Structures are given as C-alpha cells and as structure tokens.
XYZ file of C-alpha atoms in Angstrom:
658
model
C 20.236 -1.387 -44.771
C 17.120 1.473 -44.665
C 17.136 4.306 -42.467
C 14.819 3.218 -40.362
C 17.323 0.233 -39.799
C 20.315 2.070 -39.135
C 20.680 2.347 -35.485
C 21.295 5.714 -33.926
C 24.709 7.090 -34.378
C 27.085 6.806 -30.868
C 29.817 8.731 -32.058
C 28.810 11.599 -29.339
C 27.757 9.283 -26.564
C 29.891 6.301 -26.406
C 28.563 5.331 -23.024
C 25.565 5.092 -24.699
C 26.816 2.073 -27.026
C 28.247 -0.840 -24.176
C 24.557 0.130 -22.271
C 22.888 -3.271 -22.856
C 18.895 -1.517 -23.803
C 21.372 0.131 -26.773
C 21.886 -3.531 -27.690
C 18.029 -4.458 -27.548
C 16.978 -1.464 -29.642
C 19.875 -2.427 -32.260
C 20.465 -5.635 -32.489
C 17.222 -7.578 -31.304
C 14.566 -5.112 -31.655
C 16.001 -4.391 -35.348
C 16.060 -8.227 -36.233
C 12.500 -8.594 -34.988
C 11.408 -5.832 -37.473
C 13.271 -7.064 -40.651
C 12.155 -11.102 -39.216
C 8.616 -9.655 -39.075
C 8.347 -7.919 -41.921
C 10.082 -10.920 -43.718
C 6.930 -12.868 -42.741
C 4.401 -9.659 -43.590
C 5.764 -9.456 -47.651
C 5.847 -13.297 -48.190
C 2.203 -13.700 -46.314
C 1.368 -10.870 -48.261
C 2.414 -12.138 -51.319
C 1.321 -16.231 -51.492
C -2.062 -14.819 -50.654
C -2.339 -12.642 -53.865
C -2.261 -15.851 -55.562
C -4.080 -18.300 -53.099
C -6.562 -16.168 -51.169
C -6.174 -17.468 -48.035
C -8.548 -15.351 -46.227
C -12.062 -13.512 -46.797
C -11.183 -10.448 -47.886
C -12.366 -8.270 -44.926
C -9.986 -10.307 -43.088
C -7.133 -9.949 -45.555
C -7.520 -6.538 -45.075
C -7.928 -6.766 -41.278
C -4.372 -8.759 -41.386
C -2.967 -6.395 -43.636
C -3.703 -3.118 -41.674
C -2.699 -4.785 -38.374
C 0.949 -5.969 -39.472
C 1.855 -2.499 -40.986
C 0.614 -0.671 -37.899
C 2.663 -2.736 -36.156
C 6.268 -2.210 -37.858
C 5.092 1.456 -38.310
C 4.940 1.731 -34.363
C 8.373 -0.100 -33.939
C 9.684 1.609 -36.573
C 9.261 4.705 -35.208
C 11.207 4.492 -32.024
C 14.238 5.735 -33.494
C 16.293 8.020 -31.563
C 13.273 8.524 -29.080
C 12.766 8.368 -24.874
C 12.105 4.916 -23.197
C 8.359 6.118 -22.280
C 8.241 6.967 -26.093
C 9.318 3.314 -26.570
C 7.092 1.192 -24.229
C 4.342 3.382 -25.660
C 4.733 2.251 -28.818
C 5.685 -0.988 -28.047
C 2.622 -1.559 -26.121
C 0.666 0.455 -29.545
C 2.161 -2.387 -31.613
C 0.725 -5.217 -28.737
C -2.393 -3.709 -29.513
C -2.668 -3.014 -33.267
C -1.986 -7.276 -33.222
C -4.747 -7.599 -30.751
C -6.721 -5.703 -32.812
C -5.779 -7.314 -36.019
C -6.375 -10.812 -34.596
C -9.750 -10.430 -33.294
C -10.729 -8.140 -36.075
C -10.181 -11.679 -38.558
C -10.911 -14.285 -35.937
C -14.770 -12.831 -35.332
C -15.011 -11.169 -39.015
C -18.322 -13.193 -39.831
C -20.146 -12.376 -36.151
C -19.328 -8.955 -36.619
C -20.472 -7.957 -39.972
C -24.191 -9.987 -39.262
C -24.331 -6.916 -36.712
C -26.517 -4.178 -38.474
C -25.328 -2.090 -35.061
C -22.099 -2.494 -33.151
C -22.671 -3.765 -29.195
C -19.934 -2.323 -26.628
C -17.299 -4.394 -28.078
C -17.636 -3.939 -30.849
C -17.755 0.093 -30.702
C -14.715 -0.281 -27.909
C -13.220 -2.250 -31.270
C -13.766 0.330 -33.616
C -12.498 3.317 -31.251
C -9.103 1.973 -31.311
C -8.820 0.681 -34.531
C -9.778 4.364 -35.832
C -7.105 5.751 -33.241
C -4.720 3.427 -33.988
C -4.846 3.814 -37.573
C -4.883 7.885 -37.151
C -1.606 7.971 -34.730
C -0.170 5.259 -37.166
C -0.659 7.125 -40.204
C 0.722 10.723 -38.792
C 3.926 8.666 -37.335
C 4.094 7.139 -41.376
C 3.383 10.244 -43.330
C 2.821 13.511 -40.748
C -0.042 15.057 -39.412
C -1.884 16.949 -41.521
C -3.925 13.638 -43.250
C -4.534 12.814 -39.386
C -5.546 16.702 -38.780
C -8.035 16.338 -41.948
C -9.673 13.224 -41.419
C -10.166 14.515 -37.549
C -12.090 17.364 -38.610
C -13.885 15.151 -40.554
C -15.135 12.811 -38.516
C -15.984 15.595 -35.816
C -18.460 17.417 -39.282
C -20.335 14.328 -38.975
C -20.953 14.798 -35.486
C -21.489 18.218 -35.531
C -22.558 18.554 -38.627
C -26.064 19.760 -37.477
C -24.606 22.696 -36.052
C -23.322 23.918 -39.109
C -24.542 26.274 -41.730
C -25.199 26.172 -45.489
C -23.766 23.821 -47.634
C -22.168 22.611 -44.307
C -25.869 20.687 -42.775
C -26.387 17.819 -42.115
C -28.520 15.956 -39.470
C -25.159 15.098 -37.598
C -24.650 11.550 -37.013
C -24.508 9.683 -33.107
C -20.989 7.602 -32.328
C -22.142 4.405 -33.007
C -23.384 5.212 -36.552
C -20.101 7.135 -36.804
C -18.048 4.240 -36.028
C -20.520 1.355 -37.969
C -19.681 3.048 -40.735
C -16.013 4.136 -40.890
C -14.675 0.822 -39.441
C -17.174 -1.996 -38.111
C -19.579 -2.542 -41.257
C -16.114 -3.122 -42.581
C -17.050 0.269 -45.318
C -14.176 3.592 -44.527
C -10.997 2.043 -42.856
C -11.938 -1.430 -44.379
C -13.505 -0.628 -47.401
C -12.074 -0.555 -51.213
C -9.481 1.985 -50.798
C -8.304 -0.609 -48.333
C -9.258 -3.368 -50.864
C -6.701 -2.078 -53.129
C -4.005 -1.181 -50.281
C -3.858 -4.723 -49.158
C -4.062 -6.116 -53.192
C -2.979 -4.241 -56.214
C -0.930 -1.924 -54.574
C 0.887 -4.218 -52.190
C 2.133 -6.378 -54.936
C 3.185 -3.519 -57.459
C 5.424 -2.091 -54.579
C 6.882 -5.534 -53.358
C 7.322 -5.804 -57.000
C 9.225 -2.105 -56.943
C 11.158 -3.180 -54.172
C 12.364 -6.174 -55.734
C 13.113 -4.408 -59.284
C 15.270 -1.644 -56.902
C 17.099 -4.573 -54.828
C 18.053 -5.945 -58.240
C 20.210 -3.164 -59.074
C 17.381 -1.265 -61.146
C 18.098 2.291 -59.618
C 21.603 2.048 -60.525
C 20.202 0.143 -64.340
C 18.317 3.545 -64.852
C 20.652 6.035 -63.653
C 23.780 4.890 -66.056
C 20.712 4.704 -68.746
C 19.934 8.420 -67.945
C 23.872 9.516 -67.906
C 24.239 8.110 -71.325
C 21.158 9.601 -73.065
C 20.952 12.547 -71.201
C 25.209 12.975 -71.878
C 24.580 13.434 -75.622
C 22.270 16.674 -75.375
C 23.766 20.465 -74.279
C 21.611 19.829 -71.102
C 22.171 16.810 -70.737
C 22.707 16.630 -66.772
C 18.986 18.011 -66.465
C 17.891 15.221 -69.532
C 19.370 12.794 -66.697
C 17.267 14.065 -63.731
C 14.396 14.043 -65.904
C 14.744 10.147 -67.963
C 16.311 8.934 -64.321
C 13.161 10.655 -62.465
C 10.530 8.990 -65.563
C 11.980 5.563 -64.821
C 11.997 5.827 -61.078
C 8.251 7.162 -61.259
C 7.483 4.155 -62.842
C 8.129 2.159 -59.731
C 7.768 4.448 -56.770
C 4.776 6.431 -54.993
C 6.060 9.206 -53.207
C 7.386 12.338 -54.719
C 9.821 13.211 -52.317
C 11.387 9.737 -52.643
C 11.709 10.229 -56.559
C 13.122 14.015 -55.331
C 15.913 12.559 -52.580
C 16.591 9.519 -54.522
C 17.749 10.664 -57.736
C 17.529 14.566 -56.836
C 20.555 14.329 -54.048
C 22.633 12.824 -57.439
C 21.673 14.842 -60.364
C 21.036 18.355 -58.536
C 24.742 18.874 -58.422
C 25.513 17.708 -61.347
C 22.968 20.749 -63.043
C 24.427 22.573 -60.699
C 27.732 22.010 -61.824
C 27.277 22.356 -65.773
C 25.729 26.037 -65.019
C 22.225 25.786 -63.919
C 21.515 28.151 -60.883
C 19.811 26.182 -58.237
C 16.950 27.087 -58.186
C 16.268 25.937 -61.996
C 17.989 22.646 -60.700
C 15.850 22.077 -57.937
C 12.751 23.474 -60.023
C 13.865 20.747 -62.994
C 14.473 17.953 -59.882
C 10.318 18.690 -58.674
C 8.692 18.468 -61.925
C 10.232 15.514 -63.302
C 9.941 13.436 -60.042
C 6.628 14.825 -59.713
C 5.846 13.747 -63.275
C 6.996 10.570 -62.476
C 3.245 10.053 -60.399
C 2.197 10.807 -64.364
C 3.505 7.431 -65.985
C 2.091 4.248 -66.004
C 2.114 1.540 -64.482
C 2.337 2.680 -60.869
C 1.416 6.260 -61.399
C 2.209 6.567 -57.197
C -0.638 4.089 -56.829
C -3.218 6.104 -58.289
C -3.579 4.034 -61.618
C -5.520 1.293 -59.030
C -7.393 3.965 -57.562
C -8.822 5.704 -60.669
C -9.621 2.541 -62.397
C -11.485 1.464 -59.150
C -13.786 4.890 -58.904
C -14.339 4.646 -62.883
C -14.762 0.619 -62.295
C -12.054 0.952 -65.986
C -10.021 -2.152 -66.445
C -6.595 -1.574 -64.972
C -4.923 -1.748 -68.549
C -7.197 0.608 -69.540
C -6.594 3.655 -67.213
C -2.442 2.943 -67.976
C -3.158 3.163 -71.519
C -5.151 6.354 -71.229
C -2.804 7.678 -68.688
C 0.546 6.889 -71.635
C -0.323 9.803 -73.558
C -0.976 12.643 -71.414
C 2.951 11.021 -69.498
C 4.898 11.487 -72.791
C 3.633 15.128 -73.214
C 4.638 15.856 -69.749
C 7.796 14.313 -70.358
C 9.109 15.299 -73.810
C 7.794 18.985 -73.103
C 10.237 18.862 -70.165
C 13.329 17.176 -71.602
C 12.218 20.221 -74.597
C 11.852 23.339 -71.932
C 15.072 22.111 -70.289
C 16.986 22.010 -73.889
C 16.052 25.290 -75.218
C 17.207 27.106 -71.348
C 20.869 25.435 -72.253
C 20.774 26.628 -75.442
C 19.638 30.203 -74.183
C 22.780 29.972 -71.635
C 25.178 28.979 -74.358
C 26.170 26.014 -72.231
C 29.069 23.702 -73.470
C 28.472 20.612 -74.866
C 29.409 18.116 -72.238
C 31.535 14.380 -73.080
C 29.459 11.635 -74.328
C 29.181 9.044 -71.434
C 29.240 5.011 -72.495
C 27.045 4.274 -69.805
C 24.351 2.730 -71.593
C 25.501 -0.074 -73.207
C 27.053 -1.627 -69.915
C 24.624 -0.609 -67.880
C 23.097 -3.020 -70.414
C 24.986 -5.581 -70.190
C 25.457 -5.985 -66.455
C 21.282 -5.231 -66.458
C 19.097 -5.143 -69.209
C 18.043 -8.920 -68.544
C 15.927 -6.929 -65.526
C 13.754 -5.572 -68.231
C 12.427 -8.840 -69.825
C 9.872 -8.280 -66.893
C 7.841 -5.542 -67.910
C 6.723 -8.260 -71.080
C 5.590 -10.888 -68.310
C 3.315 -7.694 -66.588
C 1.885 -6.415 -69.581
C 0.968 -9.829 -71.089
C -0.482 -10.874 -68.149
C -2.462 -7.640 -68.081
C -3.912 -7.264 -71.255
C -5.603 -10.980 -71.130
C -7.515 -9.129 -68.303
C -5.391 -11.301 -65.476
C -6.324 -9.276 -62.070
C -4.090 -6.299 -61.222
C -2.322 -8.321 -57.970
C -2.133 -12.170 -59.620
C -0.503 -10.412 -62.798
C 1.913 -8.470 -60.291
C 2.682 -11.813 -58.359
C 3.510 -13.848 -61.951
C 5.431 -10.608 -62.208
C 7.619 -10.491 -59.175
C 8.424 -14.589 -59.579
C 9.669 -13.875 -63.353
C 11.898 -11.351 -61.835
C 13.390 -13.280 -59.522
C 13.902 -15.726 -61.682
C 15.847 -13.194 -63.890
C 18.141 -12.536 -60.710
C 18.638 -16.019 -60.349
C 19.866 -17.353 -64.187
C 21.471 -14.157 -63.896
C 23.628 -14.321 -61.308
C 24.066 -18.245 -61.487
C 25.815 -17.275 -64.503
C 27.546 -14.679 -62.595
C 28.734 -16.783 -59.570
C 30.154 -19.105 -62.600
C 28.733 -22.087 -60.716
C 29.925 -20.654 -57.088
C 26.521 -22.489 -55.472
C 27.590 -20.732 -51.858
C 27.944 -17.249 -53.148
C 24.943 -17.728 -55.466
C 23.175 -18.897 -52.131
C 24.434 -15.686 -50.486
C 23.558 -13.134 -53.138
C 20.112 -14.774 -53.672
C 19.459 -14.226 -50.254
C 20.417 -10.680 -50.353
C 18.348 -10.150 -52.785
C 15.509 -11.792 -51.158
C 15.815 -10.074 -47.877
C 16.054 -6.260 -49.203
C 13.022 -6.590 -52.020
C 10.824 -8.757 -49.561
C 11.695 -6.132 -46.309
C 11.188 -2.418 -48.100
C 8.097 -4.274 -50.115
C 6.802 -4.597 -46.447
C 7.652 -2.030 -45.243
C 6.716 0.516 -47.792
C 3.779 -1.706 -48.788
C 1.893 -1.562 -45.417
C 2.940 2.727 -45.125
C 0.878 3.069 -47.944
C -1.952 0.424 -47.414
C -1.850 2.610 -43.902
C -2.809 6.288 -45.808
C -5.226 4.691 -47.615
C -7.165 3.001 -44.923
C -7.194 6.903 -43.090
C -8.182 8.575 -46.143
C -10.897 5.567 -46.117
C -12.488 7.461 -43.114
C -12.771 10.930 -45.166
C -14.101 9.252 -47.930
C -17.033 7.468 -46.385
C -17.930 10.503 -44.373
C -18.103 12.787 -47.684
C -20.653 10.257 -48.680
C -22.585 9.494 -45.756
C -22.949 13.079 -45.039
C -24.118 14.226 -48.601
C -21.187 16.504 -48.652
C -19.124 15.912 -51.266
C -22.598 15.916 -53.293
C -23.384 18.927 -51.929
C -20.435 20.198 -53.029
C -20.523 19.089 -56.697
C -23.931 21.023 -56.689
C -22.119 24.473 -55.229
C -19.626 24.640 -57.728
C -21.925 23.981 -60.608
C -24.263 27.134 -59.073
C -21.127 29.116 -58.810
C -19.992 28.599 -62.747
C -23.346 28.910 -63.906
C -23.567 26.817 -66.494
C -20.627 28.103 -68.047
C -17.827 25.585 -68.504
C -14.526 26.855 -68.649
C -15.606 28.700 -64.866
C -16.439 24.846 -63.605
C -13.512 23.960 -64.834
C -11.358 26.774 -63.099
C -13.772 26.178 -60.089
C -12.962 22.714 -59.623
C -8.607 22.875 -60.630
C -8.936 25.757 -57.614
C -10.531 23.314 -55.238
C -7.921 20.319 -56.414
C -5.012 22.000 -55.400
C -5.789 23.607 -52.282
C -7.237 20.293 -50.761
C -3.999 18.669 -52.696
C -1.058 20.802 -51.029
C 1.006 19.229 -48.311
C -0.662 15.224 -49.540
C 0.988 12.663 -51.108
C 0.040 11.829 -54.762
C -2.894 8.953 -52.817
C -4.213 11.455 -50.663
C -4.491 14.320 -53.015
C -6.087 12.448 -55.453
C -8.349 10.928 -53.418
C -9.573 13.749 -51.797
C -10.125 15.795 -55.031
C -11.639 13.210 -56.390
C -14.346 12.912 -54.214
C -15.006 16.596 -53.493
C -14.687 17.859 -57.301
C -15.058 14.855 -59.834
C -18.354 14.481 -59.363
C -19.370 17.974 -60.496
C -17.477 17.362 -63.771
C -19.820 14.439 -64.660
C -23.013 16.166 -63.497
C -21.950 18.636 -65.732
C -21.676 15.676 -68.333
C -17.552 15.169 -68.745
C -16.820 11.513 -69.222
C -16.657 9.622 -65.739
C -12.470 9.303 -67.097
C -12.230 12.688 -68.447
C -13.688 13.830 -65.226
C -10.752 11.366 -62.961
C -8.118 12.122 -64.602
C -8.750 16.081 -64.436
C -8.873 16.188 -61.216
C -5.589 13.864 -60.683
C -3.380 16.058 -62.386
C -5.033 19.625 -60.750
C -4.237 17.597 -57.685
C -1.195 16.627 -57.940
C 0.274 20.211 -59.573
C 0.025 20.664 -55.832
C 3.189 18.699 -54.659
C 5.188 21.887 -57.216
C 2.470 25.045 -56.845
C 4.158 27.841 -53.725
C 3.081 28.105 -50.960
C 3.257 24.441 -50.321
C 4.930 21.943 -52.967
C 6.095 19.381 -51.320
C 8.490 18.089 -54.229
C 9.927 21.839 -54.288
C 10.129 22.474 -50.436
C 12.620 18.562 -50.718
C 14.208 19.785 -54.196
C 14.747 23.082 -52.590
C 17.213 21.332 -49.785
C 19.107 19.877 -51.663
C 20.375 22.410 -54.142
C 20.571 24.765 -50.687
C 18.262 27.057 -53.413
C 15.666 29.678 -52.555
C 12.384 27.481 -52.041
C 9.773 30.103 -53.255
C 11.883 31.395 -57.010
C 11.968 27.185 -56.954
C 8.535 26.355 -57.074
C 7.869 28.974 -59.004
C 10.122 28.127 -61.621
C 8.462 24.579 -61.053
C 5.326 25.628 -62.065
C 6.572 27.197 -65.358
C 7.844 23.601 -66.148
C 5.448 21.528 -65.651
C 3.408 23.871 -67.140
C 1.945 21.088 -69.201
C 0.230 19.429 -66.007
C -1.809 22.696 -65.944
C -2.844 22.813 -69.763
C -3.623 18.737 -69.909
C -6.489 18.535 -67.993
C -7.925 21.328 -69.884
C -7.217 19.350 -73.202
C -8.570 15.915 -71.992
C -11.877 17.843 -71.506
C -11.597 19.384 -74.827
C -9.933 17.217 -76.652
C -10.836 13.520 -74.355
C -9.526 11.238 -77.380
C -5.766 11.805 -76.103
C -7.539 9.958 -72.859
C -8.395 7.207 -75.831
C -11.792 8.161 -74.744
C -13.974 7.498 -78.534
C -10.416 7.319 -79.874
C -8.663 4.964 -82.270
C -5.092 5.276 -82.857
C -4.777 7.890 -85.381
C -7.272 10.129 -83.511
C -5.401 9.735 -80.111
C -2.098 9.992 -81.767
C -2.956 12.808 -83.655
C -4.620 14.576 -79.798
C -1.073 13.288 -78.244
C 1.048 15.152 -80.831
C -1.131 18.789 -81.577
C -0.508 18.882 -76.894
C 2.615 18.367 -77.614
C 3.674 21.256 -80.180
C 1.008 23.432 -78.357
C 2.535 22.865 -75.128
C 6.038 23.205 -77.074
C 4.454 26.750 -78.412
C 4.335 28.255 -75.026
C 7.573 26.911 -74.624
C 9.239 29.147 -76.580
C 7.375 31.466 -76.316
C 8.163 32.153 -72.204
C 11.550 31.513 -73.200
C 11.446 33.755 -76.616
C 13.591 31.601 -77.472
C 14.380 28.480 -79.878
C 17.147 27.445 -81.350
C 18.054 30.453 -81.684
C 16.961 33.806 -80.118
C 13.338 34.374 -81.872
C 11.937 37.011 -84.086
C 8.721 39.095 -83.427
C 7.257 37.813 -86.787
C 7.942 33.912 -85.092
C 6.178 34.645 -82.272
C 3.361 36.005 -84.296
C 3.343 32.143 -86.021
C 3.497 30.512 -82.669
C 0.561 32.102 -81.593
C -1.326 31.113 -84.507
C -0.006 27.075 -84.339
C -0.928 27.447 -81.083
C -4.715 28.099 -81.610
C -4.436 25.922 -84.931
C -2.994 22.370 -82.265
C -5.683 23.246 -79.725
C -8.785 23.199 -81.521
C -10.352 19.947 -81.739
C -10.640 20.289 -85.891
C -8.227 17.660 -87.136
C -7.208 19.401 -90.812
C -6.596 22.526 -88.408
C -4.291 20.254 -85.773
C -2.351 18.647 -88.838
C -2.307 22.361 -90.259
C -0.865 23.384 -86.595
C 1.936 20.523 -86.353
C 2.933 21.082 -89.931
C 3.769 24.801 -89.609
C 5.717 24.079 -86.420
C 7.494 21.888 -88.362
C 8.288 24.329 -91.545
C 9.540 27.182 -88.037
C 11.818 24.490 -86.776
C 13.712 24.483 -90.223
C 13.660 27.786 -90.345
C 15.272 28.508 -87.053
C 17.524 25.554 -87.540
C 19.235 27.584 -90.754
C 19.191 30.578 -88.646
C 21.205 28.770 -86.138
C 23.741 27.186 -88.379
C 24.470 30.438 -89.618
C 24.668 32.428 -86.331
C 26.962 29.107 -84.326
C 29.852 27.322 -85.647
C 28.874 23.583 -85.639
C 32.244 22.120 -87.222
C 33.890 23.346 -83.441
C 35.175 21.151 -81.352
C 31.426 20.420 -79.320
C 32.516 22.586 -76.392
C 33.107 25.674 -78.553
C 29.719 25.244 -80.715
C 28.122 26.844 -76.975
C 29.281 30.586 -78.496
C 27.869 32.890 -81.753
C 30.049 33.429 -84.357
C 32.197 35.985 -84.570
C 31.585 38.533 -86.427
C-alpha cells in the first residue's frame, strides 16, 4: 500500500475512526481509487499494443484519468470542504476528457475555437494547472501561468521580451484546442512511451526488484573500504534505471544507505552528498533517464535506442568517478574494512530471473520496435518470469500462486497508473510553456541573445548556456528541467554549429545539475533531511562530488565521440577512458590523496595527465591514460610500504608504526 492509499492515522482522535464519513474516506474511496487505477493501467497497457483510439483522443483520456487520480488522491487528511471541491474537480476532469475524446474530429476541424471550445480549453488549462500543483508543487504551474501572461501581454514588454501580444482565443487554440500545447508531442510521449516504461518499472518494483538491487549493492559494496557509500551509489544507479524522480531515489535508497554511511565514519554532510549525487546520477543512466530519454529522442528525431547508446558512456563516467571519489575519501579517513556481505548470491538465487527481461527489451529496441510496443512485450515477459518463479516456489499450491500473482499485478498496475499519469500531467503542463515560447518567438530570441553576448567565442557561449540551464532547472523535476532548458538554451548551441544531439545532452546535464547545486538543490534538501546534516554543506559537498555532471557537457562539445557522434567503437571508447581519467585526476587533486598522500611532483604529473586527456588527439589521450596507470603503480608501491596489508582487515586502515 502506498503512502497515498494509507488511511489517516486515528491514534490521537479515536472518535473520528467511528464516524461513518471516515469509513467512507478510508474504505470506499480508497477501494474506488484502486479499482479505477487498475482500469486505467490495463487500458494504457492494452492501448499501447492495439491502439483503440486516435492518438489525440488517447491523450485526452490519458490526461483526464490522470487528473481524476490526482484530485482523488489529494484528499488525504483534508477538510470536508476541500474534499468536496476535489470530488467536483475529479468529476469535471472526467467530463472534459470524455467530451474532448467524443468530439475530437469536430474540434480539430475548426481553425479557431467557438464559444464551447473556448470554455472547454479554459477549463482544461485550469484543471491541468491545479492538478500539476497538487502533484508536483507550485513552481511549475507558477512558471506556466507567467508564460500565459507573457503570451497575452508581451506587447507591453521591452527588448527581447516584446512580441505583438495574443488574444485569449488564440492562446487557448495554441495551447489546447488545436491539439498542441497540452495535447502536443510531450503528451504523446507521456501517454505512450513514458507511461509504459513507468508501468514496467512499477511491475519490476512489485516483483521485488528494489530488494534485489539493494542486496546486490550491499554484496558488491561490502568488498570496498567505502562499503556503505558504494552501496548507495550502486543501489541508486540501479533505482535510477526505473525511477523518474531524484527525490524518490533519495528517499527510497537514502533512508537505508545514509545511516549506514554515518555509522561507518562519514560525516552527515558527506553521506547526504553521496546519496544526492548517486540519486541524481540515476537520471543519467539509460534506459529511462528520468523519462528524459524519450523527450531527447523526440526533440532530436533520433531513435530511442540511439539516445540510450549515446547516454551510456557519460553515465558510466559519472558513476565510476563517484565510486572512485568515495573510495579515496575512505582511504584518506583511514576507515576500516567491513565484513564482506554474502547477499549477492542469495539475491540472484531469489530474484536473478528478473534480469531476463532486459535482453527482451534490448532486442526489441535493437530491431526498431516502437518503444511503447517494446515496453508492452517486456511487461508481458516480466509477468511471465514472475509467474514462472511463483509456480516453482508455490510447489503446486495453485491457490497460493493465484493469490501472490494477484497481489503482484495489483501493486504493479495500480502504482504504474498513479505514477505514469502523474508524469503525463507534468508533461502536459509543460507543453503549454513550450508552445508559448515557440509561438511568441521568445526561445529563438533568447538563443540569439546568448550568441550575441558571447561575441562568437564558444567557451563564453557555453558558460552562458550552462548558467541559463542551472538557473531555469532549479526546483524542477528531471522532465521539467530538460524541457525548459532544451527550448531556451539548446537552439543557441545548434545555431552556433554544435551537433543537435550534443547540444541537447549538454543542456540536459546542466539542467539536471541544478538538483545538487545550491541554493535550491532538491536532492540535497531531501538527503540533508534524512541525514540531519547542514543543507548548505551537503549541497556544496554534492556539487564537488558531481564534478562529471559539470565537466562532461563540455566534453560533449569538444569530444562528441563520447556520445558516439561520427565515431566508431575505438574512438568512442578512447573518449570514454579519457573523460574518466581526467575526472579521476581532478578527484585526486581535490583530495590531495590517492592511495596515499599525494606528493608535489605527483600533483604536477596529474596536471599534465589532465591536459593530455582533455586534448582531443588520440595519441595525447593514450599517453595520458598510460601515465595515469604508471602513477597508480607508483602510488600502490607507496601504499604497500606504508600499510600492513597482511594484517586483519580492520587493522589495515592504519599506517605502519615506524
């Protein structure tokens, strides 16, 4: 049962528990929400394969059902008046969706909206704004309202903000009744690919996937001196492959890993920073990338599988750097080695079959199967794998088998409907802003302004674009951050001549880094709440640990082969290794420690290696990588001389007594 479904606690007010109204709220309403969510999930699941409606009609149903769920779920612990308003909004949302779907062809045929269309459009916009506020907070609806005001009153503004102004009927047509804006390409992704992959993730979670990831992470992490921190990184990386939210990543894995790190000897701020960076990095890891993979594919017109391939090497650099940094920190703090945890084999024995769905997904995407249909068949495969395992574990007890399968499908489909429609709702809301930025010409003018300010100097342009991305990405979820910065900042890079995919990955990374950057680093806020550490110190530490998130976008511009742009396997892999070594050099220099304390001449060598690996030449990159390997060998010899590696693990953390 999710938090949204749990009835309000009645420990302090027992008289409320006996009231008939409370019984309705905690029983009938929740049962209705669960049944409705199941119907919504099954409908989306089947529609992905059989497509019962025209796409725009399906988007109307997708949006309407999402609004109904959001308004009903938001009544928890609210007043009677608030609940009545919410029920009315849910009923109105259902009516608007049904009317739009039933009258789709007539509405589409009208060039300008009539009075009925205008009322319908205004209601739809207001419902979307309120639904987004309830499910995602006030920031995005406030920005969208400002965009609508800008569309109406831009003729009163100076400079690059000026445009001719738009009448209300034209605004509503652009953002709703012409089936753009709210019903534009973002909603197409939300109603099809995004929903199906979120459903796949929820089914994986319901099958025990999170517990599987945590056990594997503990088993691998325990082999290192920085064990709990490594567990946080690995678990968050695995979670990020199925999650669309940084905050959800932090809460899910951080509630376990942050106390473990603090107990080991890390500071509260460092523990929170590790979890922040790991959970943020989960949004960089394909195949989901916080839903951004589908949006980048849509923006660049590249196949989804190509976007996943492009994202892989940079994501590996990010996570390997993070693992490397926390291991150096553990060595520097002389943290003891913990006992090895043998949970990995048991985890694979219990749930290793779950990983078999991955080859199905990869194969379907590799043969250019549409992502929504690929996700459909992958869900079918996952359900089949779970059923096969339960048939074995139930040992012929068919009653137990059907009960366990019913619980698995119930949890997976219900949570999939709630999470999938919520993400679809924010995409619809952001579709309003995207459409307004396009029709008013603001996005194009913003790009030209950045190019003009840079004076044709590429590093200066990159700085302006990066700053714009971080500023507009603050407080935004992954999808919102990418969509805003891709409209405002990516065109400036493309106009300058940067490859389209490199430009979109550049702005995506910097928009996402706003989640770790003070003063509004959402991930750091949640992590510091769990660790009880200082928020600002946590955010600053997270910014340092998230170095590749800030450095890799520049690498995309000067060495786009790391994204497989005009590159084969050898050149792409060389760029990957060069980026990894360059980031490792910076980590060692910042800590002034590698396997042992860094000597002055070694720091100078690291600066040379850094310069060699940044240079795009193949020979310089190879020379830099070779030099780093040689320095590692030298450091290891120093490490063996300074520490007794034959001592018990708990005693190996202290230098030899001379």
